[in-house]
Amino acid sequence: EPEVTQTPSHQVTQMGQEVILRCVPISNHLYFYWYRQILGQKVEFLVSFYNNEISEKSEIFDDQFSVERPDGSNFTLKIRSTKLEDSAMYFCASSEMDTYEQYFGPGTRLTVT
Amino acid sequence: DQQVKQNSPSLSVQEGRISILNCDYTNSMFDYFLWYKKYPAEGPTFLISISSIKDKNEDGRFTVFLNKSAKHLSLHIVPSQPGDSAVYFCAASEGPGNTPLVFGKGTRLSVIA
């Protein structure tokens, strides 16, 4: 069964450093998303992406964040200058056109020290 | 603001009995509801969904009920099995494709053998 994959599974970085989180969505899906879950809190939407541009973003997704689809398979989330409060699980998801169900990857645990 | 609420952080049920997980929402624009199951160190896994035009959807041991007038939905698991022990998230969407999911905080279900 096709699945969303994410790398790395765990990333430790120092405050102020740039990180890139990588995702490979399900191959025939057209919509891509990033969500995050701070420990003990709910899963929160960050950004959605379609046709090589951002469709929607939340208040969390400020100028420090960017997304890119550098090739036909990868979808990346970049945090330019990490802060302690960026420590969280980051989930990538994808969905088919005109469906509600989103399929999530296993997540990347980001730890900012 | 909590548009999707899961007021029970945890639930313990004996194996073979029924598990009932509840979810309330406030946004009248939500037209589709989904349940996700999450094991530790994994991403949310889609379980079952329901459109706002229906009041019940069944898939094997899992049934979701929607009471639109009360803005309430519930997930029933019958019979409960130890492998069902996980965190269950209720999520809602305002539209298909490219629309953010809004999650509740989750309910941790423990099925005791």
Coordinates of N, CA and C in Angstrom, one line a residue:
Chain A
E1 N 0.8 -1.2 0.0 CA 0.0 0.0 0.0 C 0.9 1.3 0.0
P2 N 0.6 2.2 -0.9 CA 1.5 3.4 -0.9 C 1.4 4.2 0.4
E3 N 2.5 4.8 0.8 CA 2.5 5.6 2.0 C 3.3 6.8 1.9
V4 N 3.1 7.8 2.7 CA 3.9 9.0 2.8 C 5.1 8.6 3.6
T5 N 6.3 9.0 3.2 CA 7.5 8.8 3.9 C 8.1 10.2 4.3
Q6 N 8.9 10.2 5.4 CA 9.5 11.4 5.9 C 10.9 11.1 6.4
T7 N 11.8 12.0 6.1 CA 13.2 11.9 6.6 C 13.7 13.3 7.1
P8 N 14.5 13.4 8.1 CA 14.9 12.2 9.0 C 13.8 11.9 10.0
S9 N 13.9 10.9 10.7 CA 12.9 10.6 11.8 C 13.1 11.5 13.0
H10 N 14.3 11.8 13.2 CA 14.7 12.7 14.4 C 15.8 13.7 13.9
Q11 N 15.6 14.9 14.2 CA 16.6 16.0 13.9 C 16.8 16.8 15.1
V12 N 18.1 16.9 15.5 CA 18.4 17.8 16.6 C 19.2 18.9 16.0
T13 N 18.9 20.2 16.4 CA 19.6 21.3 15.9 C 19.7 22.4 17.0
Q14 N 20.6 23.3 16.7 CA 20.8 24.3 17.7 C 20.0 25.5 17.3
M15 N 19.5 26.3 18.3 CA 18.7 27.5 18.1 C 19.5 28.4 17.0
G16 N 18.7 28.9 16.1 CA 19.2 29.8 15.1 C 19.7 29.1 13.8
Q17 N 19.8 27.8 13.9 CA 20.2 27.0 12.7 C 19.0 26.8 11.7
E18 N 19.3 26.5 10.5 CA 18.3 26.2 9.5 C 18.1 24.7 9.4
V19 N 16.9 24.3 9.3 CA 16.6 22.8 9.1 C 15.7 22.6 7.9
I20 N 15.9 21.5 7.2 CA 15.0 21.1 6.1 C 14.5 19.7 6.5
L21 N 13.2 19.7 6.5 CA 12.5 18.4 6.7 C 11.9 17.9 5.4
R22 N 12.1 16.6 5.1 CA 11.8 16.1 3.8 C 10.6 15.1 3.8
C23 N 9.9 15.1 2.8 CA 8.7 14.2 2.7 C 8.6 13.7 1.2
V24 N 8.2 12.5 1.1 CA 7.8 12.0 -0.2 C 6.3 11.6 -0.1
P25 N 5.4 12.4 -0.7 CA 4.0 12.1 -0.7 C 3.7 10.9 -1.5
I26 N 2.4 10.5 -1.4 CA 1.9 9.4 -2.2 C 1.9 9.8 -3.7
S27 N 2.4 9.0 -4.6 CA 2.7 9.4 -5.9 C 1.6 10.0 -6.7
N28 N 0.4 9.6 -6.6 CA -0.7 10.1 -7.4 C -1.5 11.2 -6.7
H29 N -1.0 11.6 -5.5 CA -1.7 12.7 -4.8 C -1.2 14.1 -5.3
L30 N -2.2 15.0 -5.2 CA -1.9 16.3 -5.8 C -1.8 17.4 -4.7
Y31 N -2.3 17.2 -3.5 CA -2.3 18.2 -2.5 C -1.3 17.7 -1.4
F32 N -0.6 18.7 -0.9 CA 0.4 18.3 0.1 C 0.3 19.3 1.3
Y33 N 0.6 18.8 2.5 CA 0.4 19.6 3.7 C 1.6 19.3 4.7
W34 N 1.8 20.3 5.5 CA 2.6 20.1 6.7 C 1.7 20.5 7.9
Y35 N 1.8 19.6 9.0 CA 1.2 19.8 10.3 C 2.3 19.7 11.3
R36 N 2.0 20.2 12.5 CA 3.0 19.9 13.6 C 2.2 19.6 14.9
Q37 N 2.9 18.9 15.8 CA 2.3 18.6 17.1 C 3.3 18.8 18.1
I38 N 3.1 19.9 18.9 CA 4.0 20.1 20.1 C 3.6 19.1 21.1
L39 N 4.5 18.6 21.9 CA 4.3 17.6 22.9 C 3.1 17.9 23.8
G40 N 2.1 17.0 23.8 CA 1.0 17.1 24.7 C -0.1 18.0 24.1
Q41 N 0.1 18.5 22.9 CA -0.9 19.4 22.3 C -1.5 18.8 21.0
K42 N -2.5 19.4 20.4 CA -3.1 18.8 19.3 C -2.3 19.0 18.0
V43 N -2.6 18.3 17.0 CA -2.0 18.4 15.7 C -2.5 19.7 15.1
E44 N -1.6 20.6 14.6 CA -2.0 21.9 14.0 C -1.5 22.0 12.6
F45 N -2.4 22.6 11.8 CA -2.1 22.8 10.4 C -1.1 23.9 10.2
L46 N -0.1 23.7 9.3 CA 0.9 24.8 9.0 C 0.6 25.3 7.6
V47 N 0.6 24.5 6.6 CA 0.5 25.0 5.2 C 0.0 23.9 4.3
S48 N -0.7 24.3 3.2 CA -1.1 23.4 2.2 C -0.5 23.9 0.9
F49 N -0.3 23.0 -0.1 CA 0.5 23.2 -1.3 C -0.1 22.5 -2.4
Y50 N -0.3 23.2 -3.5 CA -0.9 22.6 -4.7 C -0.4 23.3 -6.0
N51 N -0.1 22.5 -7.0 CA 0.4 23.1 -8.2 C 1.5 24.1 -8.1
N52 N 2.5 23.7 -7.2 CA 3.7 24.4 -7.0 C 3.5 25.7 -6.3
E53 N 2.4 25.9 -5.6 CA 2.3 27.1 -4.8 C 1.5 26.8 -3.5
I54 N 1.8 27.7 -2.5 CA 1.0 27.6 -1.3 C -0.4 28.0 -1.5
S55 N -1.3 27.1 -1.0 CA -2.7 27.4 -1.1 C -3.3 28.1 0.1
E56 N -2.8 27.6 1.2 CA -3.3 28.2 2.5 C -2.2 28.0 3.5
K57 N -2.1 29.0 4.5 CA -1.1 28.8 5.6 C -1.8 29.3 6.8
S58 N -1.3 28.8 8.0 CA -1.8 29.2 9.2 C -1.0 30.4 9.8
E59 N -1.4 30.9 10.9 CA -0.6 32.0 11.6 C 0.7 31.5 12.0
I60 N 0.9 30.2 12.3 CA 2.1 29.6 12.7 C 3.2 29.8 11.6
F61 N 2.7 29.6 10.4 CA 3.6 29.6 9.2 C 4.0 31.0 8.9
D62 N 5.1 31.5 9.6 CA 5.5 32.9 9.4 C 6.7 32.9 8.4
D63 N 7.4 34.0 8.4 CA 8.4 34.2 7.4 C 9.6 33.3 7.6
Q64 N 9.7 32.6 8.8 CA 10.8 31.7 9.0 C 10.6 30.4 8.3
F65 N 9.4 30.1 7.9 CA 9.0 28.8 7.3 C 8.9 29.0 5.7
S66 N 9.3 28.0 5.0 CA 9.0 27.9 3.6 C 8.9 26.5 3.2
V67 N 8.2 26.3 2.1 CA 8.0 25.0 1.5 C 8.4 25.0 0.0
E68 N 8.7 23.8 -0.4 CA 9.2 23.7 -1.8 C 9.0 22.2 -2.3
R69 N 8.7 22.1 -3.6 CA 8.6 20.8 -4.2 C 9.8 20.8 -5.2
P70 N 11.0 20.5 -4.8 CA 12.2 20.7 -5.7 C 12.2 19.8 -6.9
D71 N 11.5 18.6 -6.8 CA 11.4 17.7 -8.0 C 10.1 17.0 -8.0
G72 N 9.9 16.0 -8.8 CA 8.6 15.4 -8.9 C 8.2 14.5 -7.8
S73 N 9.0 14.3 -6.8 CA 8.6 13.4 -5.7 C 8.8 14.0 -4.3
N74 N 9.7 14.9 -4.1 CA 10.0 15.4 -2.7 C 9.2 16.7 -2.4
F75 N 8.9 16.9 -1.2 CA 8.2 18.0 -0.7 C 8.9 18.4 0.6
T76 N 9.4 19.6 0.7 CA 10.2 20.0 1.9 C 9.7 21.1 2.7
L77 N 10.0 21.1 3.9 CA 9.7 22.2 4.8 C 11.0 22.8 5.4
K78 N 11.2 24.0 5.2 CA 12.4 24.7 5.7 C 12.1 25.6 6.8
I79 N 12.9 25.5 7.9 CA 12.8 26.5 9.0 C 14.1 27.3 8.9
R80 N 14.0 28.6 8.7 CA 15.2 29.3 8.4 C 16.1 29.5 9.6
S81 N 15.6 29.9 10.7 CA 16.3 30.2 12.0 C 15.5 29.6 13.1
T82 N 15.9 28.4 13.5 CA 15.0 27.7 14.5 C 15.0 28.3 15.9
K83 N 13.9 28.2 16.5 CA 13.7 28.7 17.9 C 13.3 27.5 18.8
L84 N 13.5 27.7 20.1 CA 13.2 26.6 21.0 C 11.8 26.1 20.8
E85 N 10.9 27.0 20.6 CA 9.5 26.7 20.5 C 9.1 26.0 19.2
D86 N 10.1 25.8 18.3 CA 9.8 25.0 17.1 C 10.0 23.5 17.3
S87 N 10.4 23.2 18.5 CA 10.5 21.7 18.9 C 9.2 21.1 18.8
A88 N 9.0 20.1 18.0 CA 7.7 19.4 17.8 C 7.9 18.3 16.9
M89 N 6.8 17.5 16.7 CA 6.7 16.5 15.7 C 6.1 17.2 14.5
Y90 N 6.8 17.0 13.3 CA 6.3 17.6 12.1 C 5.8 16.5 11.2
F91 N 4.5 16.6 10.8 CA 3.9 15.6 9.9 C 3.6 16.1 8.5
C92 N 4.0 15.4 7.5 CA 3.7 15.7 6.2 C 2.4 14.8 5.8
A93 N 1.6 15.4 5.0 CA 0.4 14.6 4.6 C 0.1 14.9 3.1
S94 N -0.6 14.0 2.5 CA -1.0 14.3 1.1 C -2.4 13.7 0.8
S95 N -3.0 14.2 -0.2 CA -4.4 13.8 -0.5 C -4.6 13.9 -2.0
E96 N -5.6 13.1 -2.5 CA -6.0 13.1 -3.9 C -6.9 14.4 -4.1
M97 N -7.1 14.7 -5.4 CA -7.9 15.8 -5.8 C -9.4 15.5 -5.3
D98 N -10.0 16.6 -4.8 CA -11.4 16.6 -4.4 C -11.8 15.5 -3.4
T99 N -10.9 15.1 -2.5 CA -11.2 14.2 -1.4 C -10.9 14.8 -0.1
Y100 N -11.5 14.3 0.9 CA -11.2 14.9 2.3 C -10.1 14.2 3.0
E101 N -9.9 12.9 2.7 CA -9.0 12.1 3.5 C -7.6 12.5 3.2
Q102 N -6.8 12.8 4.2 CA -5.4 13.1 4.1 C -4.6 12.0 4.8
Y103 N -3.5 11.6 4.1 CA -2.7 10.5 4.6 C -1.4 11.0 5.1
F104 N -1.1 10.6 6.3 CA 0.1 11.2 7.0 C 1.3 10.3 7.0
G105 N 2.4 11.0 7.0 CA 3.7 10.3 7.2 C 4.0 10.0 8.7
P106 N 5.1 9.3 8.9 CA 5.4 8.9 10.3 C 5.9 10.1 11.2
G107 N 6.2 11.2 10.5 CA 6.7 12.4 11.3 C 8.2 12.5 11.4
T108 N 8.6 13.7 11.6 CA 10.0 14.0 12.0 C 10.0 14.7 13.4
R109 N 10.7 14.2 14.3 CA 10.8 14.8 15.6 C 11.9 15.9 15.5
L110 N 11.6 17.1 15.7 CA 12.6 18.2 15.7 C 12.8 18.7 17.1
T111 N 14.1 18.6 17.5 CA 14.5 19.1 18.8 C 15.4 20.2 18.6
V112 N 15.0 21.4 19.1 CA 15.9 22.6 19.1 C 16.5 22.8 20.4
T113 N 17.8 22.9 20.5 CA 18.5 23.1 21.8 C 19.1 24.4 21.9
Chain B
D1 N -8.8 29.1 19.8 CA -10.2 28.7 19.9 C -10.3 27.2 19.5
Q2 N -11.0 26.5 20.3 CA -11.1 25.0 20.0 C -12.3 24.8 19.2
Q3 N -12.2 24.6 17.9 CA -13.3 24.4 17.0 C -13.7 22.9 17.1
V4 N -12.8 22.0 17.5 CA -13.0 20.6 17.6 C -12.6 20.2 19.0
K5 N -13.5 19.6 19.8 CA -13.2 19.3 21.2 C -13.3 17.8 21.5
Q6 N -12.4 17.3 22.1 CA -12.5 15.9 22.6 C -12.3 16.0 24.1
N7 N -13.3 16.0 24.9 CA -13.3 16.3 26.3 C -12.7 15.2 27.2
S8 N -12.6 14.0 26.7 CA -12.1 12.9 27.5 C -10.7 12.7 27.0
P9 N -9.7 13.0 27.9 CA -8.3 12.7 27.5 C -8.0 11.3 27.4
S10 N -8.7 10.5 28.2 CA -8.4 9.0 28.2 C -9.7 8.2 28.5
L11 N -9.6 6.9 28.1 CA -10.7 6.0 28.3 C -10.1 4.6 28.4
S12 N -10.6 3.9 29.4 CA -10.2 2.5 29.6 C -11.4 1.6 29.4
V13 N -11.2 0.5 28.6 CA -12.3 -0.4 28.3 C -11.8 -1.8 28.3
Q14 N -12.7 -2.7 28.8 CA -12.3 -4.1 28.8 C -12.4 -4.7 27.4
E15 N -11.5 -5.6 27.1 CA -11.5 -6.3 25.8 C -12.8 -6.9 25.6
G16 N -13.3 -6.8 24.3 CA -14.6 -7.4 24.0 C -15.8 -6.4 24.2
R17 N -15.6 -5.4 25.0 CA -16.7 -4.4 25.3 C -16.7 -3.3 24.2
I18 N -17.7 -2.4 24.3 CA -17.7 -1.3 23.4 C -16.9 -0.1 23.9
S19 N -16.2 0.5 22.9 CA -15.5 1.8 23.2 C -16.3 2.9 22.5
I20 N -16.5 3.9 23.2 CA -17.2 5.1 22.6 C -16.4 6.3 22.9
L21 N -15.9 6.9 21.8 CA -15.1 8.1 21.9 C -16.0 9.3 21.3
N22 N -15.9 10.4 22.0 CA -16.8 11.5 21.7 C -16.0 12.7 21.2
C23 N -16.7 13.5 20.4 CA -16.1 14.7 19.8 C -17.2 15.7 19.6
D24 N -17.0 17.0 19.9 CA -17.9 18.1 19.7 C -17.2 19.1 18.8
Y25 N -18.0 19.8 18.0 CA -17.4 20.9 17.2 C -18.3 22.1 17.3
T26 N -17.7 23.3 16.9 CA -18.4 24.5 17.0 C -18.6 25.2 15.7
N27 N -17.8 24.8 14.7 CA -17.9 25.5 13.4 C -18.9 24.9 12.5
S28 N -20.0 25.6 12.1 CA -21.1 25.1 11.3 C -20.6 24.9 9.9
M29 N -19.5 25.4 9.5 CA -19.0 25.3 8.1 C -18.4 23.9 7.9
F30 N -18.1 23.2 8.9 CA -17.5 21.8 8.8 C -18.5 20.9 8.0
D31 N -18.1 20.3 7.0 CA -19.0 19.4 6.3 C -18.5 18.0 6.2
Y32 N -17.4 17.7 6.8 CA -16.9 16.3 6.8 C -16.0 16.1 8.0
F33 N -16.1 14.9 8.5 CA -15.5 14.6 9.8 C -14.7 13.3 9.7
L34 N -13.6 13.2 10.3 CA -12.7 12.0 10.1 C -12.2 11.6 11.5
W35 N -11.9 10.4 11.6 CA -11.2 9.8 12.8 C -9.9 9.3 12.4
Y36 N -8.9 9.6 13.2 CA -7.6 9.1 13.0 C -7.1 8.4 14.2
K37 N -6.3 7.4 14.0 CA -5.7 6.6 15.1 C -4.2 6.8 15.1
K38 N -3.6 7.0 16.3 CA -2.2 7.3 16.3 C -1.5 6.4 17.4
Y39 N -0.5 5.6 16.9 CA 0.3 4.9 17.9 C 1.6 5.8 18.2
P40 N 2.2 5.6 19.3 CA 3.4 6.3 19.6 C 4.5 6.2 18.5
A41 N 5.1 7.3 18.2 CA 6.2 7.4 17.2 C 5.7 7.1 15.8
E42 N 4.4 7.2 15.5 CA 3.9 7.0 14.2 C 3.0 8.2 13.9
G43 N 2.7 8.4 12.6 CA 1.8 9.5 12.2 C 0.4 9.0 12.3
P44 N -0.6 10.0 12.3 CA -2.0 9.6 12.4 C -2.4 8.8 11.2
T45 N -3.1 7.7 11.4 CA -3.6 6.8 10.4 C -5.1 7.0 10.2
F46 N -5.5 7.3 9.0 CA -7.0 7.5 8.8 C -7.7 6.2 9.1
L47 N -8.9 6.4 9.8 CA -9.6 5.2 10.3 C -11.0 5.2 9.6
I48 N -11.8 6.2 9.7 CA -13.1 6.2 9.2 C -13.6 7.7 9.1
S49 N -14.6 8.0 8.2 CA -15.0 9.3 8.1 C -16.5 9.3 7.8
I50 N -17.1 10.6 7.9 CA -18.5 10.7 7.7 C -18.8 12.1 7.1
S51 N -19.7 12.1 6.1 CA -20.1 13.4 5.5 C -21.2 14.0 6.4
S52 N -21.3 15.3 6.3 CA -22.4 15.9 7.2 C -23.8 15.6 6.7
I53 N -23.9 15.0 5.5 CA -25.3 14.7 5.0 C -25.7 13.3 5.5
K54 N -24.8 12.6 6.2 CA -25.2 11.3 6.8 C -25.2 11.4 8.3
D55 N -25.8 10.4 8.9 CA -25.8 10.3 10.3 C -25.0 9.1 10.9
K56 N -24.6 8.2 10.0 CA -23.9 7.0 10.4 C -23.1 6.5 9.3
N57 N -21.9 6.0 9.6 CA -21.1 5.3 8.7 C -20.4 4.2 9.4
E58 N -20.4 3.0 8.8 CA -19.9 1.8 9.4 C -18.8 1.1 8.6
D59 N -17.8 0.7 9.3 CA -16.7 -0.1 8.6 C -16.2 -1.1 9.5
G60 N -16.7 -2.3 9.4 CA -16.3 -3.4 10.2 C -16.6 -3.2 11.7
R61 N -15.6 -3.1 12.6 CA -15.9 -2.9 14.0 C -16.1 -1.5 14.3
F62 N -15.9 -0.6 13.4 CA -15.9 0.9 13.6 C -17.2 1.5 13.0
T63 N -17.8 2.3 13.9 CA -19.0 3.0 13.4 C -18.9 4.5 13.9
V64 N -19.1 5.4 13.0 CA -19.2 6.8 13.4 C -20.6 7.3 13.3
F65 N -21.0 8.0 14.3 CA -22.4 8.6 14.4 C -22.2 10.1 14.4
L66 N -23.1 10.8 13.6 CA -23.0 12.3 13.6 C -24.4 12.8 14.0
N67 N -24.4 13.7 14.9 CA -25.6 14.4 15.3 C -25.4 15.9 15.0
K68 N -25.8 16.3 13.8 CA -25.5 17.6 13.3 C -26.1 18.7 14.1
S69 N -27.3 18.5 14.6 CA -28.0 19.5 15.4 C -27.3 19.8 16.7
A70 N -26.7 18.7 17.2 CA -26.0 18.9 18.5 C -24.5 19.2 18.3
K71 N -24.1 19.2 17.0 CA -22.7 19.3 16.7 C -21.8 18.3 17.4
H72 N -22.2 17.1 17.3 CA -21.5 16.0 18.1 C -21.4 14.8 17.2
L73 N -20.2 14.2 17.4 CA -20.0 12.9 16.7 C -19.3 11.9 17.7
S74 N -19.5 10.7 17.4 CA -18.9 9.6 18.3 C -18.4 8.5 17.4
L75 N -17.4 7.9 17.9 CA -16.8 6.7 17.3 C -17.0 5.5 18.2
H76 N -17.7 4.5 17.7 CA -17.9 3.3 18.4 C -17.0 2.1 17.9
I77 N -16.4 1.4 18.8 CA -15.6 0.3 18.4 C -16.1 -0.9 19.1
V78 N -16.6 -1.9 18.3 CA -17.2 -3.1 18.9 C -16.8 -4.3 18.1
P79 N -16.3 -5.4 18.7 CA -15.8 -5.4 20.1 C -14.4 -4.8 20.2
S80 N -14.0 -4.2 21.3 CA -12.7 -3.6 21.4 C -11.7 -4.7 21.6
Q81 N -10.5 -4.4 21.0 CA -9.4 -5.4 21.1 C -8.2 -4.7 21.6
P82 N -7.2 -5.4 22.3 CA -6.0 -4.8 22.8 C -5.3 -3.9 21.8
G83 N -5.3 -4.4 20.5 CA -4.6 -3.7 19.4 C -5.2 -2.3 19.1
D84 N -6.4 -2.1 19.6 CA -7.1 -0.8 19.4 C -6.5 0.3 20.4
S85 N -5.7 -0.1 21.3 CA -5.1 0.9 22.3 C -4.2 1.8 21.5
A86 N -4.6 3.1 21.5 CA -3.9 4.2 20.8 C -4.6 5.5 21.1
V87 N -4.1 6.6 20.6 CA -4.7 7.9 20.7 C -5.6 8.1 19.5
Y88 N -6.8 8.4 19.7 CA -7.8 8.7 18.6 C -8.1 10.2 18.5
F89 N -7.9 10.7 17.3 CA -8.1 12.1 17.0 C -9.4 12.2 16.1
C90 N -10.2 13.2 16.5 CA -11.3 13.6 15.7 C -10.8 14.8 14.9
A91 N -11.2 14.8 13.6 CA -10.8 16.0 12.8 C -12.0 16.4 11.9
A92 N -11.9 17.6 11.5 CA -13.1 18.2 10.7 C -12.5 19.0 9.6
S93 N -13.3 19.1 8.5 CA -12.9 19.8 7.3 C -14.1 20.6 6.8
E94 N -13.7 21.8 6.2 CA -14.8 22.6 5.6 C -14.9 22.3 4.1
G95 N -14.1 21.5 3.5 CA -14.2 21.2 2.1 C -13.2 20.2 1.6
P96 N -13.5 19.6 0.4 CA -12.6 18.6 0.0 C -11.3 19.2 -0.6
G97 N -10.3 18.4 -0.7 CA -9.1 18.8 -1.4 C -8.5 20.1 -1.0
N98 N -7.3 20.0 -0.4 CA -6.5 21.3 -0.2 C -7.1 22.1 1.0
T99 N -7.9 21.5 1.8 CA -8.5 22.3 2.9 C -7.9 21.7 4.2
P100 N -7.5 22.6 5.1 CA -6.8 22.1 6.3 C -7.8 21.2 7.2
L101 N -7.3 20.2 7.8 CA -8.0 19.5 8.8 C -7.8 20.2 10.1
V102 N -8.9 20.3 10.9 CA -8.8 20.8 12.3 C -9.0 19.7 13.2
F103 N -8.0 19.5 14.1 CA -8.0 18.3 15.0 C -8.4 18.7 16.4
G104 N -9.0 17.7 17.0 CA -9.2 17.7 18.5 C -7.9 17.3 19.2
K105 N -7.9 17.4 20.5 CA -6.7 17.1 21.3 C -6.4 15.6 21.4
G106 N -7.4 14.8 21.1 CA -7.2 13.3 21.1 C -7.7 12.7 22.4
T107 N -8.1 11.4 22.3 CA -8.5 10.6 23.5 C -7.6 9.3 23.4
R108 N -6.9 9.1 24.5 CA -6.1 7.9 24.6 C -7.0 6.7 25.1
L109 N -7.1 5.7 24.2 CA -7.9 4.5 24.5 C -7.0 3.4 25.0
S110 N -7.3 2.8 26.1 CA -6.6 1.7 26.6 C -7.6 0.5 26.7
V111 N -7.3 -0.6 25.9 CA -8.2 -1.7 25.9 C -7.5 -2.8 26.8
I112 N -8.1 -3.2 27.9 CA -7.5 -4.1 28.8 C -7.9 -5.5 28.6
A113 N -7.0 -6.4 28.5 CA -7.3 -7.8 28.2 C -7.8 -8.5 29.5

